Amino acid sequence: MNPFPHPVRAPRLAAWALALASLGLHGTASALPMGHYESWMLMLDSTPASRSFSANYAVAQTWAPGGTLRRWQEPVDHGASLLRESAGLSLTHRLHRWNLPHAQANLWLVGDAGQVRRAAGHGRTGGQGGYGSLAFMADYETTRVYFGGSIKALRGEDSLRHNVARLRTGFSFWEAEYEGIQPWLLVEAERTRYSAGSMREGTLFTPMLRFIHRRWFVELGVNREGGMFNLMFNH
């Protein structure tokens, strides 16, 4: 009698092995935009001027469709701002990964598109239309050092135009096992260029603490505009 009535398929076995290997990679600083194969990634970001929630599901090792919700204050003339809200569908793709002897590096492409609404105010009428966003991301990490960067372009109706560039670097205080909590100290430099007519443009520096524990990822930081909070969970 065959003790295995249901044959184990090699691709399925390989997928499980990859998932277990991904869970075993502890102590890294990377805020990856998607999880391992057949897993959910939930992301929550909060700053004084914006809020966002995103979720995606890895249908393959390098592809993860999902959705995103955003709410932010759009700078306009003379330092005033208008509220914008958006809802869209997203697609995350890992372009390439380098598995080095003591490090890992990744290239990512993340896009989303949907509807955006602008509230009325400051002599401007409200409106609604479509938008599209595309971001290119890169990261390099060891168990003690992290470097990352991204460029993002957001375009939409009603002259919506954002260009955002970010650079991050930092180090871990100590190495931790998978069951332990590993703290990191990071510094981010962000430069945002808004739509024509905006009176606010410049580089924002944010020191932050990052805590990683198993599938949880938390960032706490502060800059001249106030505090920030990021949360990620991979399931």
PDB file of N, CA and C in Angstrom, residues 51-55 66-72 74 84-91 110-118 127-135 152-162 195:
ATOM      1  N   ARG A  51      -1.891  59.908   5.244  1.00  0.00           N
ATOM      2  CA  ARG A  51      -2.199  58.582   5.763  1.00  0.00           C
ATOM      3  C   ARG A  51      -2.357  57.657   4.561  1.00  0.00           C
ATOM      4  N   SER A  52      -1.924  56.416   4.706  1.00  0.00           N
ATOM      5  CA  SER A  52      -2.120  55.455   3.619  1.00  0.00           C
ATOM      6  C   SER A  52      -2.212  54.047   4.180  1.00  0.00           C
ATOM      7  N   PHE A  53      -2.981  53.213   3.481  1.00  0.00           N
ATOM      8  CA  PHE A  53      -3.091  51.795   3.816  1.00  0.00           C
ATOM      9  C   PHE A  53      -3.020  51.001   2.522  1.00  0.00           C
ATOM     10  N   SER A  54      -2.161  49.985   2.501  1.00  0.00           N
ATOM     11  CA  SER A  54      -1.986  49.161   1.310  1.00  0.00           C
ATOM     12  C   SER A  54      -1.970  47.692   1.698  1.00  0.00           C
ATOM     13  N   ALA A  55      -2.391  46.857   0.764  1.00  0.00           N
ATOM     14  CA  ALA A  55      -2.347  45.411   0.961  1.00  0.00           C
ATOM     15  C   ALA A  55      -2.109  44.749  -0.386  1.00  0.00           C
ATOM     16  N   GLY A  66      -2.637  44.118  -5.630  1.00  0.00           N
ATOM     17  CA  GLY A  66      -3.251  44.561  -4.383  1.00  0.00           C
ATOM     18  C   GLY A  66      -4.030  45.842  -4.566  1.00  0.00           C
ATOM     19  N   GLY A  67      -4.192  46.572  -3.475  1.00  0.00           N
ATOM     20  CA  GLY A  67      -4.926  47.828  -3.493  1.00  0.00           C
ATOM     21  C   GLY A  67      -4.341  48.804  -2.496  1.00  0.00           C
ATOM     22  N   THR A  68      -4.660  50.094  -2.666  1.00  0.00           N
ATOM     23  CA  THR A  68      -4.119  51.119  -1.783  1.00  0.00           C
ATOM     24  C   THR A  68      -5.118  52.252  -1.594  1.00  0.00           C
ATOM     25  N   LEU A  69      -5.150  52.799  -0.379  1.00  0.00           N
ATOM     26  CA  LEU A  69      -5.963  53.962  -0.028  1.00  0.00           C
ATOM     27  C   LEU A  69      -5.036  55.048   0.504  1.00  0.00           C
ATOM     28  N   ARG A  70      -5.241  56.300   0.069  1.00  0.00           N
ATOM     29  CA  ARG A  70      -4.405  57.408   0.534  1.00  0.00           C
ATOM     30  C   ARG A  70      -5.271  58.611   0.893  1.00  0.00           C
ATOM     31  N   ARG A  71      -4.747  59.404   1.819  1.00  0.00           N
ATOM     32  CA  ARG A  71      -5.373  60.669   2.208  1.00  0.00           C
ATOM     33  C   ARG A  71      -4.241  61.626   2.562  1.00  0.00           C
ATOM     34  N   TRP A  72      -4.150  62.760   1.877  1.00  0.00           N
ATOM     35  CA  TRP A  72      -3.034  63.666   2.137  1.00  0.00           C
ATOM     36  C   TRP A  72      -3.427  65.118   1.900  1.00  0.00           C
ATOM     37  N   GLU A  74      -2.491  68.456   0.084  1.00  0.00           N
ATOM     38  CA  GLU A  74      -1.764  68.918  -1.097  1.00  0.00           C
ATOM     39  C   GLU A  74      -1.376  70.388  -0.929  1.00  0.00           C
ATOM     40  N   ARG A  84      -6.699  65.759  -0.407  1.00  0.00           N
ATOM     41  CA  ARG A  84      -6.901  64.818  -1.506  1.00  0.00           C
ATOM     42  C   ARG A  84      -7.055  63.413  -0.930  1.00  0.00           C
ATOM     43  N   GLU A  85      -7.908  62.612  -1.570  1.00  0.00           N
ATOM     44  CA  GLU A  85      -8.109  61.218  -1.188  1.00  0.00           C
ATOM     45  C   GLU A  85      -8.105  60.369  -2.450  1.00  0.00           C
ATOM     46  N   SER A  86      -7.475  59.197  -2.374  1.00  0.00           N
ATOM     47  CA  SER A  86      -7.403  58.334  -3.552  1.00  0.00           C
ATOM     48  C   SER A  86      -7.628  56.880  -3.162  1.00  0.00           C
ATOM     49  N   ALA A  87      -8.100  56.111  -4.125  1.00  0.00           N
ATOM     50  CA  ALA A  87      -8.282  54.667  -3.981  1.00  0.00           C
ATOM     51  C   ALA A  87      -7.900  54.025  -5.304  1.00  0.00           C
ATOM     52  N   GLY A  88      -7.054  52.997  -5.251  1.00  0.00           N
ATOM     53  CA  GLY A  88      -6.606  52.401  -6.496  1.00  0.00           C
ATOM     54  C   GLY A  88      -6.162  50.964  -6.348  1.00  0.00           C
ATOM     55  N   LEU A  89      -5.895  50.338  -7.478  1.00  0.00           N
ATOM     56  CA  LEU A  89      -5.346  48.991  -7.539  1.00  0.00           C
ATOM     57  C   LEU A  89      -3.847  49.084  -7.781  1.00  0.00           C
ATOM     58  N   SER A  90      -3.095  48.162  -7.184  1.00  0.00           N
ATOM     59  CA  SER A  90      -1.636  48.223  -7.273  1.00  0.00           C
ATOM     60  C   SER A  90      -1.071  46.917  -7.824  1.00  0.00           C
ATOM     61  N   LEU A  91       0.173  47.002  -8.299  1.00  0.00           N
ATOM     62  CA  LEU A  91       0.902  45.823  -8.767  1.00  0.00           C
ATOM     63  C   LEU A  91       2.371  45.994  -8.399  1.00  0.00           C
ATOM     64  N   VAL A 110       6.905  49.285  -8.560  1.00  0.00           N
ATOM     65  CA  VAL A 110       5.590  49.318  -7.921  1.00  0.00           C
ATOM     66  C   VAL A 110       4.732  50.369  -8.611  1.00  0.00           C
ATOM     67  N   GLY A 111       3.561  49.968  -9.071  1.00  0.00           N
ATOM     68  CA  GLY A 111       2.650  50.902  -9.723  1.00  0.00           C
ATOM     69  C   GLY A 111       1.242  50.780  -9.176  1.00  0.00           C
ATOM     70  N   ASP A 112       0.486  51.863  -9.239  1.00  0.00           N
ATOM     71  CA  ASP A 112      -0.932  51.797  -8.885  1.00  0.00           C
ATOM     72  C   ASP A 112      -1.693  52.857  -9.665  1.00  0.00           C
ATOM     73  N   ALA A 113      -2.983  52.634  -9.837  1.00  0.00           N
ATOM     74  CA  ALA A 113      -3.837  53.543 -10.594  1.00  0.00           C
ATOM     75  C   ALA A 113      -5.253  53.443 -10.058  1.00  0.00           C
ATOM     76  N   GLY A 114      -5.992  54.563 -10.138  1.00  0.00           N
ATOM     77  CA  GLY A 114      -7.359  54.558  -9.641  1.00  0.00           C
ATOM     78  C   GLY A 114      -7.983  55.930  -9.720  1.00  0.00           C
ATOM     79  N   GLN A 115      -8.798  56.252  -8.715  1.00  0.00           N
ATOM     80  CA  GLN A 115      -9.525  57.512  -8.658  1.00  0.00           C
ATOM     81  C   GLN A 115      -8.997  58.380  -7.523  1.00  0.00           C
ATOM     82  N   VAL A 116      -8.942  59.694  -7.763  1.00  0.00           N
ATOM     83  CA  VAL A 116      -8.510  60.645  -6.747  1.00  0.00           C
ATOM     84  C   VAL A 116      -9.542  61.765  -6.657  1.00  0.00           C
ATOM     85  N   ARG A 117      -9.806  62.207  -5.420  1.00  0.00           N
ATOM     86  CA  ARG A 117     -10.776  63.277  -5.181  1.00  0.00           C
ATOM     87  C   ARG A 117     -10.095  64.436  -4.474  1.00  0.00           C
ATOM     88  N   ARG A 118     -10.403  65.665  -4.905  1.00  0.00           N
ATOM     89  CA  ARG A 118      -9.872  66.860  -4.265  1.00  0.00           C
ATOM     90  C   ARG A 118     -11.004  67.633  -3.623  1.00  0.00           C
ATOM     91  N   GLY A 127     -13.124  68.338  -7.004  1.00  0.00           N
ATOM     92  CA  GLY A 127     -13.180  67.583  -8.247  1.00  0.00           C
ATOM     93  C   GLY A 127     -12.741  66.147  -8.039  1.00  0.00           C
ATOM     94  N   GLN A 128     -12.917  65.354  -9.084  1.00  0.00           N
ATOM     95  CA  GLN A 128     -12.558  63.943  -9.037  1.00  0.00           C
ATOM     96  C   GLN A 128     -12.080  63.501 -10.405  1.00  0.00           C
ATOM     97  N   GLY A 129     -11.095  62.615 -10.438  1.00  0.00           N
ATOM     98  CA  GLY A 129     -10.572  62.126 -11.705  1.00  0.00           C
ATOM     99  C   GLY A 129      -9.659  60.935 -11.494  1.00  0.00           C
ATOM    100  N   GLY A 130      -8.991  60.538 -12.549  1.00  0.00           N
ATOM    101  CA  GLY A 130      -8.101  59.393 -12.475  1.00  0.00           C
ATOM    102  C   GLY A 130      -6.677  59.797 -12.130  1.00  0.00           C
ATOM    103  N   TYR A 131      -5.880  58.810 -11.700  1.00  0.00           N
ATOM    104  CA  TYR A 131      -4.470  59.046 -11.408  1.00  0.00           C
ATOM    105  C   TYR A 131      -3.677  57.785 -11.711  1.00  0.00           C
ATOM    106  N   GLY A 132      -2.367  57.942 -11.831  1.00  0.00           N
ATOM    107  CA  GLY A 132      -1.457  56.817 -11.991  1.00  0.00           C
ATOM    108  C   GLY A 132      -0.154  57.113 -11.283  1.00  0.00           C
ATOM    109  N   SER A 133       0.473  56.080 -10.724  1.00  0.00           N
ATOM    110  CA  SER A 133       1.710  56.251  -9.967  1.00  0.00           C
ATOM    111  C   SER A 133       2.668  55.118 -10.301  1.00  0.00           C
ATOM    112  N   LEU A 134       3.961  55.445 -10.413  1.00  0.00           N
ATOM    113  CA  LEU A 134       4.978  54.447 -10.703  1.00  0.00           C
ATOM    114  C   LEU A 134       6.208  54.743  -9.853  1.00  0.00           C
ATOM    115  N   ALA A 135       6.734  53.708  -9.178  1.00  0.00           N
ATOM    116  CA  ALA A 135       7.899  53.867  -8.304  1.00  0.00           C
ATOM    117  C   ALA A 135       8.934  52.800  -8.622  1.00  0.00           C
ATOM    118  N   LYS A 152       9.690  58.134  -7.255  1.00  0.00           N
ATOM    119  CA  LYS A 152       8.275  57.894  -7.514  1.00  0.00           C
ATOM    120  C   LYS A 152       7.677  59.079  -8.253  1.00  0.00           C
ATOM    121  N   ALA A 153       6.843  58.783  -9.241  1.00  0.00           N
ATOM    122  CA  ALA A 153       6.134  59.812 -10.001  1.00  0.00           C
ATOM    123  C   ALA A 153       4.638  59.547  -9.902  1.00  0.00           C
ATOM    124  N   LEU A 154       3.882  60.586  -9.547  1.00  0.00           N
ATOM    125  CA  LEU A 154       2.426  60.508  -9.441  1.00  0.00           C
ATOM    126  C   LEU A 154       1.822  61.543 -10.375  1.00  0.00           C
ATOM    127  N   ARG A 155       0.927  61.103 -11.249  1.00  0.00           N
ATOM    128  CA  ARG A 155       0.281  61.993 -12.205  1.00  0.00           C
ATOM    129  C   ARG A 155      -1.221  61.757 -12.174  1.00  0.00           C
ATOM    130  N   GLY A 156      -1.979  62.852 -12.393  1.00  0.00           N
ATOM    131  CA  GLY A 156      -3.422  62.723 -12.407  1.00  0.00           C
ATOM    132  C   GLY A 156      -4.078  63.933 -13.037  1.00  0.00           C
ATOM    133  N   GLU A 157      -5.391  63.871 -13.119  1.00  0.00           N
ATOM    134  CA  GLU A 157      -6.155  64.987 -13.664  1.00  0.00           C
ATOM    135  C   GLU A 157      -6.095  66.178 -12.714  1.00  0.00           C
ATOM    136  N   ASP A 158      -6.542  67.324 -13.188  1.00  0.00           N
ATOM    137  CA  ASP A 158      -6.534  68.549 -12.400  1.00  0.00           C
ATOM    138  C   ASP A 158      -5.104  68.946 -12.016  1.00  0.00           C
ATOM    139  N   SER A 159      -4.152  68.727 -12.939  1.00  0.00           N
ATOM    140  CA  SER A 159      -2.751  69.131 -12.761  1.00  0.00           C
ATOM    141  C   SER A 159      -2.075  68.463 -11.572  1.00  0.00           C
ATOM    142  N   LEU A 160      -2.536  67.289 -11.178  1.00  0.00           N
ATOM    143  CA  LEU A 160      -1.888  66.558 -10.089  1.00  0.00           C
ATOM    144  C   LEU A 160      -0.535  66.048 -10.576  1.00  0.00           C
ATOM    145  N   ARG A 161       0.524  66.448  -9.853  1.00  0.00           N
ATOM    146  CA  ARG A 161       1.879  66.097 -10.282  1.00  0.00           C
ATOM    147  C   ARG A 161       2.799  66.074  -9.066  1.00  0.00           C
ATOM    148  N   HIS A 162       3.273  64.877  -8.693  1.00  0.00           N
ATOM    149  CA  HIS A 162       4.206  64.722  -7.579  1.00  0.00           C
ATOM    150  C   HIS A 162       5.426  63.945  -8.047  1.00  0.00           C
ATOM    151  N   SER A 195       2.941  69.898  -7.455  1.00  0.00           N
ATOM    152  CA  SER A 195       2.404  70.503  -8.666  1.00  0.00           C
ATOM    153  C   SER A 195       2.867  71.948  -8.796  1.00  0.00           C
TER     154      SER A 195
END
